[in-house]
């Protein structure tokens, strides 16, 4: 078992991800700087590099910044430093949705991050506040004002989802796909949402899928917040 653990850790350390482009750097004092940003690194050793008209690329640490927004397909992808499962040092994850219980994703692969997920805004549901944006094809749609991305799977190898209360710096692991020894989708949902019986029933009936996990969070936030998790 120890040998397997060592192999698993070595495999994780070789996983890389990267993303770059027109960006907004968000500092700890909530100020924002426009420029060109880059996220790169190996596994949890990730760096955020940024430049504008006044400086060359500079590497920023988590103690200096909250995160970075990177423009892709006329829509900003939002990356934030978060503490995962109480770890001492924060790691970069991407916002999928911000709500009472928020959802984040992290992809592990050996090429550019945008080659894995094609992001697009999620259309509004119900009576939530809206804003209108224009897509690359000229189409105008109304989307929620909350940061929400829909991710269309394009040959995804490995990724992990995390959840956290509101915009808290602390998040928890929810589900991982494609990594050795990872729990299956159903088992992960049953473990985390065990006191939300209607949600578990929908998981059992395959009304939710692992490639649209934001639908699970939407359902939980709308229907299960009064259920007390142990």
CSV table of C-alpha atoms in Angstrom, one decimal:
chain,number,residue,atom,x,y,z
A,1,UNK,CA,0.0,0.0,0.0
A,2,UNK,CA,2.9,2.4,0.8
A,3,UNK,CA,4.4,1.7,-2.6
A,4,UNK,CA,1.1,2.4,-4.3
A,5,UNK,CA,0.8,5.7,-2.4
A,6,UNK,CA,4.3,6.7,-3.5
A,7,UNK,CA,3.5,5.9,-7.1
A,8,UNK,CA,0.2,7.9,-6.8
A,9,UNK,CA,2.0,11.0,-5.4
A,10,UNK,CA,4.7,10.8,-8.1
A,11,UNK,CA,1.9,10.7,-10.8
A,12,UNK,CA,0.3,13.7,-9.3
A,13,UNK,CA,3.5,15.7,-9.2
A,14,UNK,CA,3.9,15.2,-12.9
A,15,UNK,CA,0.6,16.6,-13.8
A,16,UNK,CA,0.7,20.2,-15.2
A,17,UNK,CA,-1.8,22.9,-16.3
A,18,UNK,CA,-1.5,26.3,-17.9
A,19,UNK,CA,-3.7,29.2,-19.0
A,20,UNK,CA,-2.7,32.6,-20.3
A,21,UNK,CA,-4.2,35.6,-22.1
A,22,UNK,CA,-5.7,39.1,-21.5
A,23,UNK,CA,-6.3,39.2,-17.7
A,24,UNK,CA,-7.3,41.1,-14.6
A,25,UNK,CA,-5.1,40.5,-11.6
A,26,UNK,CA,-7.0,40.8,-8.3
A,27,UNK,CA,-4.9,42.0,-5.3
A,28,UNK,CA,-5.5,41.4,-1.6
A,29,UNK,CA,-6.7,45.0,-1.2
A,30,UNK,CA,-9.4,44.3,-3.8
A,31,UNK,CA,-7.7,46.5,-6.4
A,32,UNK,CA,-7.5,45.2,-10.0
A,33,UNK,CA,-4.9,45.6,-12.6
A,34,UNK,CA,-5.4,44.9,-16.3
A,35,UNK,CA,-2.7,43.2,-18.4
A,36,UNK,CA,-1.6,39.8,-19.6
A,37,UNK,CA,-1.6,36.9,-17.2
A,38,UNK,CA,-0.3,33.4,-17.1
A,39,UNK,CA,-1.0,30.4,-14.9
A,40,UNK,CA,1.6,27.6,-15.1
A,41,UNK,CA,3.1,24.9,-12.9
A,42,UNK,CA,3.3,21.3,-11.9
A,43,UNK,CA,0.5,19.8,-9.7
A,44,UNK,CA,0.1,22.0,-6.6
A,45,UNK,CA,3.3,24.1,-7.4
A,46,UNK,CA,1.5,26.6,-9.5
A,47,UNK,CA,2.6,30.2,-10.3
A,48,UNK,CA,0.6,33.2,-11.5
A,49,UNK,CA,2.7,35.5,-13.7
A,50,UNK,CA,1.4,38.9,-14.9
A,51,UNK,CA,2.6,41.8,-16.9
A,52,UNK,CA,1.2,45.2,-18.1
A,53,UNK,CA,2.6,48.3,-19.8
A,54,UNK,CA,4.8,49.2,-16.8
A,55,UNK,CA,6.5,45.9,-16.1
A,56,UNK,CA,7.8,42.6,-17.5
A,57,UNK,CA,6.3,39.3,-16.4
A,58,UNK,CA,6.4,39.1,-12.6
A,59,UNK,CA,5.5,36.0,-10.5
A,60,UNK,CA,2.9,36.6,-7.7
A,61,UNK,CA,2.4,34.5,-4.6
A,62,UNK,CA,-0.9,33.7,-2.9
A,63,UNK,CA,-0.1,36.1,0.0
A,64,UNK,CA,-0.1,38.9,-2.6
A,65,UNK,CA,-3.2,38.2,-4.7
A,66,UNK,CA,-6.7,36.7,-4.4
A,67,UNK,CA,-6.6,35.4,-7.9
A,68,UNK,CA,-6.8,36.2,-11.6
A,69,UNK,CA,-9.5,36.5,-14.3
A,70,UNK,CA,-8.4,35.4,-17.8
A,71,UNK,CA,-10.4,36.3,-20.9
A,72,UNK,CA,-11.4,33.4,-23.2
A,73,UNK,CA,-14.1,33.5,-25.8
A,74,UNK,CA,-15.3,36.9,-24.6
A,75,UNK,CA,-15.9,35.6,-21.1
A,76,UNK,CA,-13.6,35.7,-18.1
A,77,UNK,CA,-12.6,32.5,-16.5
A,78,UNK,CA,-12.0,33.2,-12.8
A,79,UNK,CA,-9.2,31.5,-10.9
A,80,UNK,CA,-8.8,31.9,-7.2
A,81,UNK,CA,-6.4,30.7,-4.4
A,82,UNK,CA,-8.3,28.5,-2.0
A,83,UNK,CA,-7.3,26.3,1.0
A,84,UNK,CA,-8.4,22.7,0.1
A,85,UNK,CA,-9.4,20.4,3.0
A,86,UNK,CA,-7.7,22.6,5.6
A,87,UNK,CA,-4.2,22.4,3.9
A,88,UNK,CA,-1.6,24.9,5.1
A,89,UNK,CA,-1.0,26.5,1.6
A,90,UNK,CA,-3.7,27.5,-0.9
A,91,UNK,CA,-3.9,26.2,-4.4
A,92,UNK,CA,-5.3,27.7,-7.6
A,93,UNK,CA,-8.8,26.5,-8.6
A,94,UNK,CA,-11.3,27.8,-11.1
A,95,UNK,CA,-14.8,29.1,-10.2
A,96,UNK,CA,-17.7,27.3,-11.7
A,97,UNK,CA,-20.4,28.9,-9.6
A,98,UNK,CA,-20.7,31.2,-6.6
A,99,UNK,CA,-23.7,30.5,-4.4
A,100,UNK,CA,-24.6,29.5,-0.9
A,101,UNK,CA,-22.6,26.4,-1.6
A,102,UNK,CA,-20.1,27.3,-4.4
A,103,UNK,CA,-18.4,25.0,-6.9
A,104,UNK,CA,-14.8,25.0,-8.1
A,105,UNK,CA,-12.9,22.9,-10.6
A,106,UNK,CA,-9.2,22.0,-11.1
A,107,UNK,CA,-7.9,20.2,-14.2
A,108,UNK,CA,-4.8,18.0,-14.3
A,109,UNK,CA,-3.2,17.5,-17.7
A,110,UNK,CA,-0.1,18.1,-19.8
A,111,UNK,CA,-1.3,20.8,-22.1
A,112,UNK,CA,-3.1,24.1,-22.1
A,113,UNK,CA,-6.1,24.2,-19.8
A,114,UNK,CA,-8.5,25.7,-22.4
A,115,UNK,CA,-7.9,22.6,-24.6
A,116,UNK,CA,-9.8,20.6,-22.0
A,117,UNK,CA,-12.8,22.7,-21.0
A,118,UNK,CA,-14.7,25.0,-23.4
A,119,UNK,CA,-16.3,27.5,-21.1
A,120,UNK,CA,-19.5,29.3,-21.8
A,121,UNK,CA,-22.0,31.3,-19.6
A,122,UNK,CA,-24.9,29.4,-18.0
A,123,UNK,CA,-28.3,30.8,-19.0
A,124,UNK,CA,-30.4,32.1,-16.1
A,125,UNK,CA,-32.7,29.9,-14.1
A,126,UNK,CA,-35.8,31.3,-12.4
A,127,UNK,CA,-35.9,34.9,-11.3
A,128,UNK,CA,-32.2,35.5,-10.5
A,129,UNK,CA,-30.7,38.9,-11.5
A,130,UNK,CA,-29.4,38.9,-15.0
A,131,UNK,CA,-26.9,40.6,-17.3
A,132,UNK,CA,-26.7,40.4,-21.1
A,133,UNK,CA,-23.4,39.4,-22.9
A,134,UNK,CA,-22.5,38.9,-26.5
A,135,UNK,CA,-20.8,35.6,-27.6
A,136,UNK,CA,-18.2,35.2,-30.3
A,137,UNK,CA,-20.9,34.4,-32.9
A,138,UNK,CA,-22.7,37.6,-32.2
A,139,UNK,CA,-25.5,36.0,-30.2
A,140,UNK,CA,-26.7,37.9,-27.1
A,141,UNK,CA,-27.9,35.9,-24.1
A,142,UNK,CA,-29.0,36.7,-20.6
A,143,UNK,CA,-26.9,35.1,-17.8
A,144,UNK,CA,-27.0,35.2,-14.0
A,145,UNK,CA,-24.9,38.0,-12.4
A,146,UNK,CA,-23.3,35.4,-10.2
A,147,UNK,CA,-20.0,34.0,-11.6
A,148,UNK,CA,-21.1,30.8,-13.3
A,149,UNK,CA,-19.4,28.8,-16.1
A,150,UNK,CA,-20.7,25.8,-17.9
A,151,UNK,CA,-18.0,23.4,-19.0
A,152,UNK,CA,-18.4,21.3,-22.1
A,153,UNK,CA,-16.2,18.2,-21.9
A,154,UNK,CA,-13.7,18.0,-24.7
A,155,UNK,CA,-11.6,14.8,-24.2
A,156,UNK,CA,-11.0,15.4,-20.5
A,157,UNK,CA,-8.4,13.2,-18.9
A,158,UNK,CA,-8.4,14.2,-15.2
A,159,UNK,CA,-10.1,16.8,-13.0
A,160,UNK,CA,-11.4,17.5,-9.5
A,161,UNK,CA,-14.3,19.4,-8.1
A,162,UNK,CA,-14.4,21.3,-4.8
A,163,UNK,CA,-17.2,23.0,-2.8
A,164,UNK,CA,-17.1,25.9,-0.3
A,165,UNK,CA,-19.5,28.1,1.5
A,166,UNK,CA,-20.1,31.4,-0.4
A,167,UNK,CA,-16.7,32.9,-1.3
A,168,UNK,CA,-14.9,31.4,1.7
A,169,UNK,CA,-11.2,30.7,1.3
A,170,UNK,CA,-11.8,27.2,2.7
A,171,UNK,CA,-13.1,24.5,0.3
A,172,UNK,CA,-13.6,20.8,0.4
A,173,UNK,CA,-12.9,18.1,-2.1
A,174,UNK,CA,-16.2,16.8,-3.7
A,175,UNK,CA,-15.4,14.6,-6.7
A,176,UNK,CA,-12.5,13.6,-8.8
A,177,UNK,CA,-12.5,11.9,-12.2
A,178,UNK,CA,-9.6,10.2,-13.9
A,179,UNK,CA,-7.2,9.9,-11.0
A,180,UNK,CA,-6.1,6.6,-9.5
A,181,UNK,CA,-8.3,5.3,-6.6
A,182,UNK,CA,-10.8,8.1,-7.0
A,183,UNK,CA,-14.4,7.5,-5.8
A,184,UNK,CA,-17.1,7.2,-8.4
A,185,UNK,CA,-19.6,9.9,-9.1
A,186,UNK,CA,-22.5,8.3,-7.2
A,187,UNK,CA,-20.4,7.4,-4.1
A,188,UNK,CA,-19.0,11.0,-3.9
A,189,UNK,CA,-22.5,12.6,-4.2
A,190,UNK,CA,-24.0,10.2,-1.6
A,191,UNK,CA,-21.2,10.9,0.8
A,192,UNK,CA,-21.3,14.7,0.7
A,193,UNK,CA,-25.1,15.2,0.2
A,194,UNK,CA,-26.2,12.2,2.3
A,195,UNK,CA,-28.9,14.3,4.2
A,196,UNK,CA,-30.5,15.6,1.0
A,197,UNK,CA,-32.6,12.6,0.1
A,198,UNK,CA,-34.2,14.1,-3.0
A,199,UNK,CA,-30.8,14.9,-4.5
A,200,UNK,CA,-29.5,11.4,-3.8
A,201,UNK,CA,-32.7,10.0,-5.5
A,202,UNK,CA,-31.9,12.0,-8.6
A,203,UNK,CA,-28.3,10.8,-8.6
A,204,UNK,CA,-29.6,7.2,-8.4
A,205,UNK,CA,-32.0,7.8,-11.3
A,206,UNK,CA,-29.2,9.3,-13.3
A,207,UNK,CA,-30.8,12.7,-13.6
A,208,UNK,CA,-27.5,14.2,-12.7
A,209,UNK,CA,-24.2,13.4,-14.5
A,210,UNK,CA,-20.5,14.0,-13.7
A,211,UNK,CA,-20.0,16.3,-16.6
A,212,UNK,CA,-22.7,18.8,-15.4
A,213,UNK,CA,-22.0,18.8,-11.7
A,214,UNK,CA,-23.0,22.5,-11.5
A,215,UNK,CA,-26.6,21.2,-11.9
A,216,UNK,CA,-26.2,19.2,-8.6
A,217,UNK,CA,-25.0,22.3,-6.8
A,218,UNK,CA,-27.9,24.4,-8.3
A,219,UNK,CA,-30.4,21.8,-7.0
A,220,UNK,CA,-28.8,21.6,-3.6
A,221,UNK,CA,-28.8,25.4,-3.2
A,222,UNK,CA,-32.4,25.7,-4.2
A,223,UNK,CA,-33.9,22.7,-2.4
A,224,UNK,CA,-31.6,21.3,0.3
A,225,UNK,CA,-30.1,24.1,2.3
A,226,UNK,CA,-32.4,23.4,5.2
A,227,UNK,CA,-31.0,19.8,5.4
A,228,UNK,CA,-28.4,19.6,8.1
A,229,UNK,CA,-25.2,17.9,7.1
A,230,UNK,CA,-23.5,16.0,9.9
